[in-house]
């Protein structure tokens, strides 16, 4: 009997390698691709341990979801970094992402560090700043090692003012720099006199004014603002228009009461009101304060940190505490400002992926139709697909961050490294794109995927913590 299969009209289900499905689709063959990998990525010993301790892992993960949902981040004030960050000397420069040596840093990160050294008055020009770095006089350290976070290059130095956010449910605090706005800014690697003058004003006027204003009300609950803003179309990573406006409504009347010169007061209020991304740094500090209490939760496979330094991407997991799992960072895909293209882009950068860890940013893409086109994510249907896909690799849902475009479902919460490996789906992150050279700044915005290898390494190390 002859086999007529290849003479029939086919509808194909492809399991495993996507290359086969792409080839069939090019030949107009109806094909459904099923993404699949062997359990634990094919590591039999890891698979055995995950199966043996599954009940214990699930219980620990529920505990972490509870920690994330119970968090109550409250802005307590703005303080000079050296007064609150442990181990921060005048010669210490904090940066975004996992640890990295000077020689391995990308152009914008190096440009920002040279500017930060000049901001602190440690060198009068870039040449002398480089000499200090190479002599070992400057210590470079990740923000996450000091209880802080920063967007893009993430610079925090001795005299810079930082937001202080207290998680009132657990008593811990986290810190973040103040958002500089758009244009030439240090977070994208710019370091000219205009950039430094703005930071001096932050140190001498803006930071103290916001601090004094917050003291008048005893603190501002950031989670309430974040939940409202999500319902108003922010996803809190690439779009913070609603959150920034809500924050301005609270802080500006308080600033108006301060005993400051009227012109100085007006300058502070104008800077806050003109910056649609002002709330980004507040949301990041809130997210850091939310995830820190989950560090060290035994048997939990939930991610507590994701960040990147422009060269490497780093992940931390609850059960493995402060251990980093790293891999080369990916290039974002998205829309470029006029005159720029993929050849100009640097690899992904910043501590801001802490927002995806708590179910915002790319994870909550469905909430923000306005940002979908801005980051080149396609249509609103695509945005909903992103969020649903993040639900596949998440353990639970947020009880406060509700998605109006998905019938008020909670945003996916608690990225589980087991599910990332099992489903071959990595977290998606909304991000800004920096030019690969220092001094140019932002050249676009887009979406980037976390590297799979980080989670593969994390799962292997996590399995070794599972013992009787």
Short mmCIF file of C-alpha atoms in Angstrom, two decimals:
data_model
loop_
_atom_site.label_atom_id
_atom_site.label_comp_id
_atom_site.label_asym_id
_atom_site.label_seq_id
_atom_site.Cartn_x
_atom_site.Cartn_y
_atom_site.Cartn_z
CA UNK A 1 0.00 0.00 0.00
CA UNK A 2 1.42 3.32 -1.01
CA UNK A 3 1.76 6.16 1.54
CA UNK A 4 -0.20 9.18 0.33
CA UNK A 5 0.61 11.42 3.32
CA UNK A 6 2.80 13.83 1.39
CA UNK A 7 0.23 14.10 -1.36
CA UNK A 8 -2.41 15.41 1.06
CA UNK A 9 -3.02 18.92 2.38
CA UNK A 10 -1.17 19.01 5.70
CA UNK A 11 -1.88 20.74 9.02
CA UNK A 12 1.31 20.36 11.05
CA UNK A 13 1.99 20.49 14.79
CA UNK A 14 5.72 21.02 15.39
CA UNK A 15 7.20 20.16 18.80
CA UNK A 16 10.66 21.32 19.82
CA UNK A 17 12.96 23.03 17.33
CA UNK A 18 11.21 26.11 15.89
CA UNK A 19 13.37 25.98 12.74
CA UNK A 20 11.19 23.19 11.29
CA UNK A 21 7.97 25.17 11.79
CA UNK A 22 9.49 28.32 10.23
CA UNK A 23 10.50 26.31 7.16
CA UNK A 24 6.98 24.92 6.74
CA UNK A 25 5.38 28.35 7.25
CA UNK A 26 7.59 29.75 4.48
CA UNK A 27 6.08 27.05 2.22
CA UNK A 28 2.54 28.14 3.20
CA UNK A 29 1.91 24.96 5.19
CA UNK A 30 -0.48 25.59 8.13
CA UNK A 31 1.74 24.99 11.17
CA UNK A 32 1.34 25.28 14.92
CA UNK A 33 4.60 25.43 16.84
CA UNK A 34 4.68 24.04 20.39
CA UNK A 35 7.59 25.40 22.41
CA UNK A 36 8.93 22.56 24.49
CA UNK A 37 12.10 21.50 26.23
CA UNK A 38 12.80 18.45 28.36
CA UNK A 39 12.06 18.96 32.09
CA UNK A 40 14.82 20.94 33.84
CA UNK A 41 16.38 21.57 30.43
CA UNK A 42 17.26 17.87 30.14
CA UNK A 43 19.29 17.68 33.37
CA UNK A 44 18.05 14.41 34.91
CA UNK A 45 19.43 15.07 38.42
CA UNK A 46 17.90 18.55 38.58
CA UNK A 47 14.59 17.14 37.29
CA UNK A 48 14.66 14.44 39.99
CA UNK A 49 15.25 17.00 42.76
CA UNK A 50 12.54 19.36 41.48
CA UNK A 51 10.08 16.48 41.37
CA UNK A 52 11.03 15.17 44.82
CA UNK A 53 10.70 18.57 46.52
CA UNK A 54 7.88 20.02 44.40
CA UNK A 55 5.44 20.39 47.28
CA UNK A 56 8.01 22.19 49.42
CA UNK A 57 8.99 24.51 46.54
CA UNK A 58 5.38 25.39 45.80
CA UNK A 59 4.74 26.25 49.45
CA UNK A 60 7.86 28.47 49.57
CA UNK A 61 6.80 30.22 46.36
CA UNK A 62 3.37 30.98 47.80
CA UNK A 63 5.15 32.58 50.75
CA UNK A 64 7.12 34.86 48.40
CA UNK A 65 3.95 35.82 46.49
CA UNK A 66 2.42 36.79 49.82
CA UNK A 67 5.51 38.90 50.64
CA UNK A 68 5.24 40.70 47.29
CA UNK A 69 1.50 41.29 47.63
CA UNK A 70 1.71 42.45 51.26
CA UNK A 71 4.42 45.05 50.59
CA UNK A 72 3.56 48.66 51.40
CA UNK A 73 6.30 50.92 49.97
CA UNK A 74 6.13 54.46 51.39
CA UNK A 75 8.33 57.40 50.36
CA UNK A 76 9.93 58.70 53.56
CA UNK A 77 12.15 61.41 52.11
CA UNK A 78 15.27 62.23 50.08
CA UNK A 79 18.70 61.91 51.67
CA UNK A 80 22.36 62.24 50.65
CA UNK A 81 23.43 58.76 49.56
CA UNK A 82 26.40 58.58 51.95
CA UNK A 83 24.12 59.05 54.97
CA UNK A 84 22.03 55.95 54.23
CA UNK A 85 23.95 53.52 51.98
CA UNK A 86 26.33 51.23 53.86
CA UNK A 87 29.92 51.14 52.62
CA UNK A 88 29.54 54.13 50.32
CA UNK A 89 32.76 56.15 50.49
CA UNK A 90 33.47 59.28 48.45
CA UNK A 91 35.63 57.13 46.15
CA UNK A 92 32.85 54.56 45.56
CA UNK A 93 30.76 54.72 42.37
CA UNK A 94 27.62 52.60 42.31
CA UNK A 95 26.37 51.32 38.95
CA UNK A 96 23.49 49.31 37.52
CA UNK A 97 23.50 45.58 36.96
CA UNK A 98 25.66 42.74 38.24
CA UNK A 99 29.37 43.26 39.15
CA UNK A 100 31.64 44.26 36.27
CA UNK A 101 35.23 45.47 35.82
CA UNK A 102 36.02 48.84 34.22
CA UNK A 103 37.61 47.25 31.13
CA UNK A 104 34.46 45.22 30.37
CA UNK A 105 32.05 48.14 30.71
CA UNK A 106 30.20 49.54 27.69
CA UNK A 107 30.71 53.10 26.40
CA UNK A 108 27.75 54.79 28.12
CA UNK A 109 28.57 53.14 31.47
CA UNK A 110 32.19 54.31 31.28
CA UNK A 111 31.05 57.80 30.25
CA UNK A 112 28.68 58.03 33.22
CA UNK A 113 31.37 56.85 35.67
CA UNK A 114 33.82 59.49 34.43
CA UNK A 115 31.13 62.13 34.91
CA UNK A 116 30.30 60.81 38.38
CA UNK A 117 33.95 61.06 39.44
CA UNK A 118 34.04 64.68 38.26
CA UNK A 119 30.72 65.37 40.04
CA UNK A 120 32.35 64.30 43.30
CA UNK A 121 35.34 66.59 42.64
CA UNK A 122 37.77 63.67 42.58
CA UNK A 123 39.18 64.58 39.15
CA UNK A 124 39.04 67.72 37.02
CA UNK A 125 38.84 65.92 33.67
CA UNK A 126 38.23 62.49 32.13
CA UNK A 127 41.92 61.70 31.70
CA UNK A 128 42.62 62.11 35.41
CA UNK A 129 39.43 60.18 36.25
CA UNK A 130 40.65 57.24 34.17
CA UNK A 131 44.01 57.37 35.95
CA UNK A 132 42.21 57.13 39.31
CA UNK A 133 40.19 54.13 38.13
CA UNK A 134 43.20 52.28 36.76
CA UNK A 135 45.22 53.01 39.93
CA UNK A 136 42.55 51.28 42.00
CA UNK A 137 41.64 54.48 43.89
CA UNK A 138 38.01 54.25 42.69
CA UNK A 139 35.80 51.38 43.84
CA UNK A 140 33.07 50.30 41.40
CA UNK A 141 30.15 48.44 42.97
CA UNK A 142 26.61 47.34 41.95
CA UNK A 143 23.67 49.28 43.40
CA UNK A 144 22.06 46.04 44.52
CA UNK A 145 24.98 45.42 46.93
CA UNK A 146 23.98 48.59 48.82
CA UNK A 147 20.19 48.30 48.98
CA UNK A 148 19.70 50.64 46.02
CA UNK A 149 18.78 50.70 42.32
CA UNK A 150 19.23 53.11 39.42
CA UNK A 151 17.90 53.29 35.84
CA UNK A 152 20.18 52.71 32.80
CA UNK A 153 23.79 53.36 33.95
CA UNK A 154 22.39 53.70 37.49
CA UNK A 155 24.96 56.14 38.88
CA UNK A 156 24.81 56.82 42.62
CA UNK A 157 27.69 58.58 44.40
CA UNK A 158 28.51 59.92 47.86
CA UNK A 159 26.79 63.32 47.55
CA UNK A 160 23.91 62.40 45.24
CA UNK A 161 20.42 62.61 46.80
CA UNK A 162 18.42 59.37 46.84
CA UNK A 163 14.76 58.59 47.45
CA UNK A 164 14.28 56.64 50.68
CA UNK A 165 11.39 54.16 50.46
CA UNK A 166 10.33 52.08 53.46
CA UNK A 167 8.33 48.88 53.09
CA UNK A 168 6.08 49.39 56.09
CA UNK A 169 4.85 45.78 56.05
CA UNK A 170 8.37 44.40 56.67
CA UNK A 171 10.38 47.40 57.96
CA UNK A 172 13.11 47.35 55.28
CA UNK A 173 14.21 50.33 53.17
CA UNK A 174 15.43 50.76 49.58
CA UNK A 175 16.91 53.68 47.68
CA UNK A 176 17.02 55.13 44.17
CA UNK A 177 18.47 58.22 42.51
CA UNK A 178 16.22 61.06 41.23
CA UNK A 179 15.12 60.89 37.58
CA UNK A 180 16.98 63.46 35.45
CA UNK A 181 14.38 63.82 32.70
CA UNK A 182 15.10 63.47 28.99
CA UNK A 183 17.90 64.75 26.75
CA UNK A 184 21.53 64.72 27.87
CA UNK A 185 21.48 62.82 31.15
CA UNK A 186 24.02 60.76 33.07
CA UNK A 187 21.83 57.67 33.14
CA UNK A 188 22.39 57.38 29.35
CA UNK A 189 26.13 58.08 29.63
CA UNK A 190 26.26 61.87 29.11
CA UNK A 191 28.70 63.76 31.34
CA UNK A 192 29.15 67.31 30.04
CA UNK A 193 28.93 70.46 32.26
CA UNK A 194 25.15 70.75 31.64
CA UNK A 195 24.64 67.25 33.07
CA UNK A 196 26.78 67.96 36.13
CA UNK A 197 25.12 71.35 36.77
CA UNK A 198 21.73 69.60 36.92
CA UNK A 199 23.07 67.08 39.42
CA UNK A 200 24.54 69.86 41.58
CA UNK A 201 21.04 71.42 41.62
CA UNK A 202 19.56 68.05 42.60
CA UNK A 203 22.04 67.90 45.51
CA UNK A 204 21.58 71.48 46.72
CA UNK A 205 17.92 72.30 45.94
CA UNK A 206 15.64 69.65 44.43
CA UNK A 207 16.51 66.81 46.82
CA UNK A 208 16.22 68.91 50.03
CA UNK A 209 12.95 70.50 48.81
CA UNK A 210 11.28 67.12 48.14
CA UNK A 211 12.55 65.80 51.47
CA UNK A 212 11.14 68.77 53.41
CA UNK A 213 7.83 68.47 51.56
CA UNK A 214 7.50 64.77 52.37
CA UNK A 215 8.12 65.53 56.06
CA UNK A 216 5.04 67.77 56.05
CA UNK A 217 2.79 64.78 55.29
CA UNK A 218 4.73 62.03 57.08
CA UNK A 219 5.23 59.89 53.97
CA UNK A 220 3.56 59.06 50.63
CA UNK A 221 2.24 55.55 49.92
CA UNK A 222 3.66 54.68 46.50
CA UNK A 223 1.72 51.46 45.97
CA UNK A 224 -1.56 53.37 45.97
CA UNK A 225 -0.20 55.66 43.23
CA UNK A 226 1.14 52.69 41.24
CA UNK A 227 -2.18 50.84 41.34
CA UNK A 228 -4.05 53.95 40.21
CA UNK A 229 -1.55 54.69 37.44
CA UNK A 230 -1.75 51.14 36.07
CA UNK A 231 -5.51 51.62 35.66
CA UNK A 232 -4.79 54.93 33.90
CA UNK A 233 -2.58 53.41 31.20
CA UNK A 234 0.93 53.27 32.70
CA UNK A 235 2.96 50.08 32.84
CA UNK A 236 5.47 51.96 35.10
CA UNK A 237 8.61 51.22 33.08
CA UNK A 238 8.44 53.03 29.73
CA UNK A 239 5.31 54.98 30.61
CA UNK A 240 4.94 56.83 33.92
CA UNK A 241 2.80 59.75 32.76
CA UNK A 242 -0.14 59.01 35.04
CA UNK A 243 2.02 58.05 38.03
CA UNK A 244 4.18 61.18 37.67
CA UNK A 245 1.05 63.35 37.50
CA UNK A 246 -0.51 61.68 40.53
CA UNK A 247 2.73 62.16 42.47
CA UNK A 248 2.91 65.81 41.40
CA UNK A 249 -0.62 66.35 42.72
CA UNK A 250 0.56 65.17 46.15
CA UNK A 251 4.02 66.74 46.38
CA UNK A 252 3.57 70.14 44.69
CA UNK A 253 1.05 71.60 47.18
CA UNK A 254 3.45 70.59 49.95
CA UNK A 255 6.41 72.23 48.19
CA UNK A 256 4.32 75.37 47.87
CA UNK A 257 4.17 75.56 51.68
CA UNK A 258 7.98 75.44 52.13
CA UNK A 259 9.81 78.58 53.29
CA UNK A 260 11.82 78.83 50.05
CA UNK A 261 12.49 81.64 47.63
CA UNK A 262 9.53 81.78 45.20
CA UNK A 263 11.71 81.46 42.11
CA UNK A 264 13.55 78.44 43.53
CA UNK A 265 10.23 76.89 44.53
CA UNK A 266 8.78 77.42 41.04
CA UNK A 267 11.87 75.79 39.46
CA UNK A 268 11.45 72.67 41.62
CA UNK A 269 7.73 72.37 40.84
CA UNK A 270 8.30 72.93 37.10
CA UNK A 271 10.98 70.23 36.95
CA UNK A 272 8.69 67.66 38.58
CA UNK A 273 5.65 68.57 36.47
CA UNK A 274 7.57 68.66 33.16
CA UNK A 275 9.08 65.16 33.56
CA UNK A 276 6.71 62.34 32.52
CA UNK A 277 9.24 59.76 33.71
CA UNK A 278 9.79 61.37 37.14
CA UNK A 279 7.99 58.51 38.90
CA UNK A 280 10.14 55.78 37.29
CA UNK A 281 12.82 56.03 39.98
CA UNK A 282 10.22 56.08 42.76
CA UNK A 283 8.62 52.93 41.33
CA UNK A 284 12.04 51.26 41.18
CA UNK A 285 12.77 52.00 44.84
CA UNK A 286 9.29 50.72 45.69
CA UNK A 287 9.95 47.51 43.75
CA UNK A 288 13.34 46.99 45.41
CA UNK A 289 11.75 47.41 48.85
CA UNK A 290 9.07 44.89 47.81
CA UNK A 291 11.42 42.11 46.70
CA UNK A 292 14.20 42.42 49.30
CA UNK A 293 12.24 40.67 52.11
CA UNK A 294 12.04 37.57 49.87
CA UNK A 295 15.83 37.17 49.74
CA UNK A 296 16.84 33.92 51.39
CA UNK A 297 13.38 32.32 51.53
CA UNK A 298 14.35 28.64 51.63
CA UNK A 299 13.14 26.42 48.77
CA UNK A 300 11.65 29.30 46.73
CA UNK A 301 12.44 29.34 43.00
CA UNK A 302 11.03 32.85 42.43
CA UNK A 303 13.17 35.63 40.95
CA UNK A 304 14.00 38.53 43.30
CA UNK A 305 16.30 40.58 41.04
CA UNK A 306 16.77 41.12 37.30
CA UNK A 307 19.19 43.82 36.11
CA UNK A 308 21.79 44.60 33.46
CA UNK A 309 24.97 46.67 33.19
CA UNK A 310 25.11 47.14 29.42
CA UNK A 311 27.34 44.08 29.07
CA UNK A 312 25.82 41.35 31.26
CA UNK A 313 22.33 40.48 32.50
CA UNK A 314 22.06 39.32 36.13
CA UNK A 315 19.40 37.34 38.00
CA UNK A 316 18.94 36.48 41.69
CA UNK A 317 16.55 33.89 43.11
CA UNK A 318 14.93 33.83 46.57
CA UNK A 319 16.44 30.55 47.80
CA UNK A 320 19.98 31.31 46.61
CA UNK A 321 20.03 34.76 48.26
CA UNK A 322 22.76 37.11 47.02
CA UNK A 323 24.26 34.76 44.40
CA UNK A 324 24.36 36.21 40.86
CA UNK A 325 23.55 34.23 37.71
CA UNK A 326 24.75 36.10 34.64
CA UNK A 327 24.92 35.91 30.85
CA UNK A 328 25.56 38.45 28.06
CA UNK A 329 22.74 41.03 27.86
CA UNK A 330 20.65 41.11 24.69
CA UNK A 331 20.10 44.00 22.29
CA UNK A 332 16.62 45.57 22.58
CA UNK A 333 14.27 45.53 19.61
CA UNK A 334 12.00 48.52 19.06
CA UNK A 335 11.70 51.97 17.55
CA UNK A 336 14.62 54.33 17.04
CA UNK A 337 14.60 58.12 17.12
CA UNK A 338 15.22 59.75 13.69
CA UNK A 339 18.83 59.34 12.57
CA UNK A 340 19.58 56.24 14.63
CA UNK A 341 19.37 52.50 13.99
CA UNK A 342 20.32 49.09 15.40
CA UNK A 343 23.99 49.72 14.56
CA UNK A 344 24.01 52.53 17.16
CA UNK A 345 22.37 50.66 20.05
CA UNK A 346 24.08 49.42 23.19
CA UNK A 347 23.13 46.17 24.87
CA UNK A 348 20.35 46.37 27.43
CA UNK A 349 21.16 48.29 30.60
CA UNK A 350 19.79 49.32 34.01
CA UNK A 351 18.33 48.14 37.32
CA UNK A 352 14.84 49.04 36.12
CA UNK A 353 13.96 45.40 35.33
CA UNK A 354 13.18 45.19 39.06
CA UNK A 355 9.76 46.47 37.90
CA UNK A 356 9.13 43.34 35.83
CA UNK A 357 10.01 41.29 38.95
CA UNK A 358 6.94 42.75 40.71
CA UNK A 359 4.62 42.34 37.71
CA UNK A 360 4.97 45.72 36.00
CA UNK A 361 6.72 46.93 32.82
CA UNK A 362 6.76 44.31 30.07
CA UNK A 363 4.87 41.87 32.29
CA UNK A 364 1.97 44.36 32.49
CA UNK A 365 2.17 45.44 28.84
CA UNK A 366 -1.57 44.83 28.42
CA UNK A 367 -2.27 47.76 30.76
CA UNK A 368 -0.69 50.34 28.51
CA UNK A 369 -2.05 50.72 24.95
CA UNK A 370 -0.18 54.05 24.67
CA UNK A 371 3.21 52.45 25.23
CA UNK A 372 2.68 49.49 22.89
CA UNK A 373 3.48 51.44 19.73
CA UNK A 374 6.18 53.52 21.43
CA UNK A 375 8.26 50.42 22.19
CA UNK A 376 7.44 48.77 18.86
CA UNK A 377 5.55 45.91 20.51
CA UNK A 378 2.92 45.75 17.74
CA UNK A 379 -0.78 45.97 18.50
CA UNK A 380 -2.81 45.94 21.70
CA UNK A 381 -3.52 42.27 20.97
CA UNK A 382 0.23 41.69 20.97
CA UNK A 383 0.50 43.49 24.30
CA UNK A 384 -2.14 41.22 25.83
CA UNK A 385 -0.28 38.23 24.38
CA UNK A 386 2.93 39.39 26.10
CA UNK A 387 1.16 39.64 29.46
CA UNK A 388 -0.55 36.26 29.06
CA UNK A 389 2.79 34.68 28.16
CA UNK A 390 4.34 36.16 31.31
CA UNK A 391 1.50 34.52 33.22
CA UNK A 392 2.74 31.13 32.02
CA UNK A 393 6.08 31.61 33.82
CA UNK A 394 4.66 33.29 36.93
CA UNK A 395 3.45 31.67 40.13
CA UNK A 396 0.62 34.03 41.07
CA UNK A 397 -1.11 37.32 40.40
CA UNK A 398 -0.90 40.72 41.98
CA UNK A 399 -3.77 41.57 44.27
CA UNK A 400 -3.25 45.34 43.77
CA UNK A 401 -1.94 45.77 40.22
CA UNK A 402 -5.09 45.07 38.19
CA UNK A 403 -5.29 45.11 34.38
CA UNK A 404 -8.37 46.97 33.12
CA UNK A 405 -7.83 45.68 29.57
CA UNK A 406 -7.96 42.07 30.82
CA UNK A 407 -11.18 42.32 32.81
CA UNK A 408 -9.25 43.50 35.89
CA UNK A 409 -7.16 40.38 36.26
CA UNK A 410 -4.15 40.78 38.53
CA UNK A 411 -0.85 41.29 36.76
CA UNK A 412 1.32 38.12 36.60
CA UNK A 413 3.52 38.00 39.71
CA UNK A 414 6.48 35.92 40.80
CA UNK A 415 8.67 34.71 37.90
CA UNK A 416 9.47 31.05 38.59
CA UNK A 417 12.79 29.84 37.13
CA UNK A 418 11.34 26.30 36.88
CA UNK A 419 8.59 27.56 34.56
CA UNK A 420 11.02 29.64 32.49
CA UNK A 421 13.07 26.52 31.72
CA UNK A 422 10.10 24.17 31.37
CA UNK A 423 8.24 26.43 28.92
CA UNK A 424 11.24 27.97 27.18
CA UNK A 425 9.74 31.42 27.79
CA UNK A 426 11.97 34.17 29.19
CA UNK A 427 10.80 37.40 30.86
CA UNK A 428 10.12 40.31 28.50
CA UNK A 429 11.30 43.76 29.59
CA UNK A 430 10.32 47.23 28.37
CA UNK A 431 13.41 49.38 28.08
CA UNK A 432 15.02 52.54 26.78
CA UNK A 433 17.84 52.23 24.27
CA UNK A 434 21.15 54.02 24.84
CA UNK A 435 23.69 54.84 22.14
CA UNK A 436 26.70 52.55 22.37
CA UNK A 437 29.00 55.57 22.63
CA UNK A 438 29.13 57.83 25.71
CA UNK A 439 27.70 61.34 25.64
CA UNK A 440 24.90 60.83 23.07
CA UNK A 441 22.10 59.53 25.25
CA UNK A 442 18.79 57.81 24.46
CA UNK A 443 18.20 56.76 20.85
CA UNK A 444 14.92 54.87 21.16
CA UNK A 445 12.77 52.52 23.19
CA UNK A 446 11.83 48.90 22.83
CA UNK A 447 11.48 45.45 24.26
CA UNK A 448 14.22 43.04 25.25
CA UNK A 449 14.18 39.44 26.39
CA UNK A 450 16.18 38.19 29.36
CA UNK A 451 18.86 35.65 28.34
CA UNK A 452 17.78 32.04 28.88
CA UNK A 453 21.22 31.02 30.16
CA UNK A 454 20.80 33.06 33.39
CA UNK A 455 17.79 30.98 34.36
CA UNK A 456 19.45 27.71 33.35
CA UNK A 457 22.39 28.49 35.66
CA UNK A 458 20.02 29.60 38.42
CA UNK A 459 17.95 26.41 38.24
CA UNK A 460 21.04 24.22 38.50
CA UNK A 461 22.27 26.13 41.57
CA UNK A 462 18.78 26.20 43.09
CA UNK A 463 18.45 22.40 42.81
CA UNK A 464 21.64 21.99 44.87
CA UNK A 465 19.97 23.84 47.77
CA UNK A 466 17.20 21.20 47.93
CA UNK A 467 18.11 18.78 50.71
CA UNK A 468 16.31 16.76 53.37
#
